[in-house]
Amino acid sequence: MKYIPFGQDDKELSEIVLGMMRISDKSVKEVEELVETALSVGINAFDLADIYGRGRCEELLGLVLKNRPDLREKMWIQSKCGIRIEEFTYFDFSKEYILQSVDGILERLQVDYLDSLLLHRPDALMEAEQVAEAFEILQKSGKVRDFGVSNQNPMMMELLKKEVKQPLSINQLQLSAAFTPGFESGFHVNMEGDKAALRDGSVFEYCKLNDMVIQAWSVLQFGYFKGNFVGNEKFQALNQVLDRLAFKYGVTPSTIAISWILRYPAKMQAVVGTTNPKHLREVSQATNFSLTRKEWYEIYLAAGNNLP
Ligand SMILES: NC(=O)c1ccc[n+]([C@@H]2O[C@H](COP(=O)([O-])OP(=O)(O)OC[C@H]3O[C@@H](n4cnc5c(N)ncnc54)[C@H](OP(=O)(O)O)[C@@H]3O)[C@@H](O)[C@H]2O)c1
């Protein structure tokens, strides 16, 4: 496993993060086995959100931690808030809702503090002063150690930074070999056509400029929750390249797809969502080698993209 330095004390975080969005139908024993497997292959970072399984995912990890309190200090635990699922889904970055959400997260996880809290999806009604007040209270009370965002563009982060004192250390963004709108406009600068449209405000470059960790989510999915592209006949050209490189490096095609993410030169983490210990052991090998520049581009092109 490879690690990136994180935060003021340069804590070492694994480049692979275990995302726990899909564990809601697992037993406590199965979740414990998944966490144990992660730790055994060097994964020390774990990602949740209050909405995953409507709280069930945090609850399950909490039950594991209750039985196994020895695990807490080996784990860097992150959760997210700001999405409300009620009669319909909407976003809420108000001070009251952030504070109330963190209390719920800590209770479900049965822990005293979160290593990191992310604001899940942008709230157009956000007042940065309210977020700042909430973060201040959370940090001073020791309930949250580090802060970040998810799915935010540079201007949104600038707006937050006008008021928030704590560094925004992380941006969690959707990225996979078959989901690359963030890269497309960068390749097509100064060109005609839709591909040149700057949709995300150069968010990847912004994160690098500001020394933020980029956490890629849904690393094996295409579209917005449309399914897995590995082994999918809709992505024949891409799978041919993944299969060939898998043979070359002696790993699985999914592992190649994750190493493609980690090849991007930034403080990069891949949040993997497997619930299967065998798959987790396989994809953890993605940090053992580095794709060549040519291989990285070959995958990008085989996914159906073009370059000027
Ligand atoms: N910030 C956000 O807005 C946001 C949104 C969505 C997700 N996330 C985070 O990102 C994490 C990952 O998202 P995701 O679950 O969509 O990611 P993913 O890793 O792309 O997908 C995981 C799915 O792929 C399946 N899979 C099939 N073959 C696999 C293999 N060989 N190796 C690994 N997985 C394989 C897994 O099934 P098995 O369990 O059978 O392996 C699982 O159902 C989530 O857990 C969450 O923490 C964040």
Short mmCIF file of N, CA and C in Angstrom, two decimals, residues 173-189 191 194-208 214 216 257-266 268 296-297 299-301 303 305-308:
data_model
loop_
_atom_site.label_atom_id
_atom_site.label_comp_id
_atom_site.label_asym_id
_atom_site.label_seq_id
_atom_site.Cartn_x
_atom_site.Cartn_y
_atom_site.Cartn_z
N LEU A 173 -14.68 13.68 -5.48
CA LEU A 173 -15.26 13.94 -6.81
C LEU A 173 -15.47 12.63 -7.56
N GLN A 174 -16.47 12.61 -8.41
CA GLN A 174 -16.68 11.39 -9.21
C GLN A 174 -15.62 11.32 -10.32
N LEU A 175 -14.94 10.18 -10.38
CA LEU A 175 -13.92 9.98 -11.42
C LEU A 175 -13.70 8.48 -11.62
N SER A 176 -13.74 8.06 -12.88
CA SER A 176 -13.33 6.69 -13.22
C SER A 176 -12.83 6.72 -14.66
N ALA A 177 -12.26 5.61 -15.10
CA ALA A 177 -11.78 5.55 -16.49
C ALA A 177 -12.93 5.80 -17.46
N ALA A 178 -14.17 5.52 -17.06
CA ALA A 178 -15.33 5.72 -17.94
C ALA A 178 -16.19 6.91 -17.49
N PHE A 179 -15.64 7.73 -16.63
CA PHE A 179 -16.37 8.95 -16.21
C PHE A 179 -15.34 10.07 -16.02
N THR A 180 -15.14 10.87 -17.08
CA THR A 180 -14.03 11.83 -17.06
C THR A 180 -14.42 13.24 -17.53
N PRO A 181 -15.64 13.72 -17.24
CA PRO A 181 -15.96 15.07 -17.71
C PRO A 181 -14.98 16.12 -17.17
N GLY A 182 -14.44 15.87 -15.99
CA GLY A 182 -13.49 16.82 -15.40
C GLY A 182 -12.21 16.97 -16.19
N PHE A 183 -11.83 15.94 -16.93
CA PHE A 183 -10.59 16.02 -17.72
C PHE A 183 -10.84 16.54 -19.14
N GLU A 184 -12.05 16.28 -19.63
CA GLU A 184 -12.35 16.54 -21.04
C GLU A 184 -12.09 18.00 -21.45
N SER A 185 -12.62 18.93 -20.64
CA SER A 185 -12.47 20.34 -21.00
C SER A 185 -11.00 20.76 -20.96
N GLY A 186 -10.23 20.11 -20.09
CA GLY A 186 -8.80 20.43 -20.00
C GLY A 186 -8.07 20.07 -21.28
N PHE A 187 -8.48 18.97 -21.90
CA PHE A 187 -7.85 18.58 -23.17
C PHE A 187 -8.29 19.45 -24.33
N HIS A 188 -9.50 20.01 -24.23
CA HIS A 188 -10.08 20.69 -25.40
C HIS A 188 -10.08 22.21 -25.25
N VAL A 189 -9.19 22.72 -24.41
CA VAL A 189 -9.08 24.18 -24.25
C VAL A 189 -8.84 24.82 -25.61
N MET A 191 -10.68 24.99 -28.17
CA MET A 191 -11.21 24.26 -29.33
C MET A 191 -12.70 24.58 -29.48
N ASP A 194 -18.62 21.25 -27.89
CA ASP A 194 -19.05 21.11 -26.49
C ASP A 194 -17.94 20.65 -25.56
N LYS A 195 -17.00 19.88 -26.11
CA LYS A 195 -15.97 19.32 -25.22
C LYS A 195 -15.11 20.40 -24.58
N ALA A 196 -15.07 21.58 -25.20
CA ALA A 196 -14.26 22.67 -24.64
C ALA A 196 -14.98 23.38 -23.49
N ALA A 197 -16.26 23.07 -23.29
CA ALA A 197 -17.02 23.78 -22.25
C ALA A 197 -16.44 23.47 -20.86
N LEU A 198 -16.11 24.52 -20.15
CA LEU A 198 -15.50 24.35 -18.83
C LEU A 198 -16.61 24.20 -17.80
N ARG A 199 -16.97 22.94 -17.49
CA ARG A 199 -18.13 22.72 -16.64
C ARG A 199 -17.80 22.79 -15.15
N ASP A 200 -16.62 22.31 -14.78
CA ASP A 200 -16.31 22.20 -13.35
C ASP A 200 -15.28 23.22 -12.88
N GLY A 201 -14.96 24.20 -13.73
CA GLY A 201 -14.04 25.27 -13.31
C GLY A 201 -12.64 24.77 -13.00
N SER A 202 -12.16 23.79 -13.77
CA SER A 202 -10.80 23.25 -13.57
C SER A 202 -10.62 22.75 -12.13
N VAL A 203 -11.57 21.98 -11.67
CA VAL A 203 -11.56 21.59 -10.26
C VAL A 203 -10.34 20.73 -9.89
N PHE A 204 -9.89 19.89 -10.83
CA PHE A 204 -8.73 19.05 -10.50
C PHE A 204 -7.48 19.92 -10.30
N GLU A 205 -7.30 20.88 -11.21
CA GLU A 205 -6.14 21.77 -11.09
C GLU A 205 -6.25 22.62 -9.81
N TYR A 206 -7.45 23.07 -9.50
CA TYR A 206 -7.66 23.88 -8.29
C TYR A 206 -7.26 23.08 -7.05
N CYS A 207 -7.67 21.83 -6.99
CA CYS A 207 -7.34 21.00 -5.81
C CYS A 207 -5.82 20.84 -5.69
N LYS A 208 -5.16 20.65 -6.83
CA LYS A 208 -3.70 20.51 -6.79
C LYS A 208 -3.05 21.81 -6.32
N ILE A 214 -7.59 14.75 -3.45
CA ILE A 214 -8.72 14.44 -4.34
C ILE A 214 -9.11 12.99 -4.07
N ALA A 216 -11.41 10.11 -5.38
CA ALA A 216 -12.27 9.72 -6.50
C ALA A 216 -13.33 8.75 -6.01
N ALA A 257 -8.07 -0.49 -13.49
CA ALA A 257 -8.94 0.69 -13.56
C ALA A 257 -8.68 1.61 -12.37
N ILE A 258 -8.35 1.03 -11.23
CA ILE A 258 -8.09 1.87 -10.05
C ILE A 258 -6.68 2.47 -10.12
N SER A 259 -5.74 1.72 -10.67
CA SER A 259 -4.39 2.29 -10.81
C SER A 259 -4.41 3.45 -11.81
N TRP A 260 -5.38 3.43 -12.74
CA TRP A 260 -5.53 4.55 -13.69
C TRP A 260 -5.87 5.83 -12.93
N ILE A 261 -6.71 5.72 -11.92
CA ILE A 261 -7.07 6.89 -11.09
C ILE A 261 -5.84 7.40 -10.35
N LEU A 262 -5.11 6.46 -9.76
CA LEU A 262 -3.99 6.85 -8.89
C LEU A 262 -2.80 7.38 -9.68
N ARG A 263 -2.81 7.17 -11.00
CA ARG A 263 -1.70 7.67 -11.84
C ARG A 263 -1.78 9.19 -12.00
N TYR A 264 -2.96 9.78 -11.73
CA TYR A 264 -3.11 11.23 -11.86
C TYR A 264 -2.23 11.90 -10.79
N PRO A 265 -1.36 12.83 -11.24
CA PRO A 265 -0.37 13.37 -10.29
C PRO A 265 -0.95 14.42 -9.34
N ALA A 266 -1.51 13.95 -8.26
CA ALA A 266 -2.07 14.83 -7.22
C ALA A 266 -2.03 14.02 -5.93
N MET A 268 -3.83 11.87 -4.43
CA MET A 268 -4.98 11.16 -4.98
C MET A 268 -5.35 9.97 -4.11
N TRP A 296 -1.83 5.08 -19.62
CA TRP A 296 -2.90 5.93 -19.06
C TRP A 296 -3.74 6.51 -20.20
N TYR A 297 -3.04 7.03 -21.24
CA TYR A 297 -3.77 7.63 -22.37
C TYR A 297 -4.51 6.56 -23.18
N ILE A 299 -5.96 3.94 -22.07
CA ILE A 299 -7.22 3.66 -21.35
C ILE A 299 -8.21 4.80 -21.57
N TYR A 300 -7.73 6.02 -21.48
CA TYR A 300 -8.61 7.19 -21.67
C TYR A 300 -9.26 7.14 -23.05
N LEU A 301 -8.47 6.82 -24.06
CA LEU A 301 -9.01 6.78 -25.43
C LEU A 301 -9.93 5.58 -25.63
N ALA A 303 -11.84 4.32 -23.61
CA ALA A 303 -13.14 4.57 -22.95
C ALA A 303 -14.06 5.39 -23.84
N ASN A 305 -13.10 8.38 -25.44
CA ASN A 305 -12.73 9.80 -25.52
C ASN A 305 -11.85 10.05 -26.73
N ASN A 306 -11.71 11.32 -27.10
CA ASN A 306 -10.73 11.67 -28.12
C ASN A 306 -9.90 12.85 -27.64
N LEU A 307 -8.77 13.05 -28.32
CA LEU A 307 -7.87 14.16 -27.98
C LEU A 307 -7.79 15.08 -29.19
N PRO A 308 -7.50 16.35 -28.99
CA PRO A 308 -7.41 17.26 -30.15
C PRO A 308 -6.30 16.84 -31.09
#
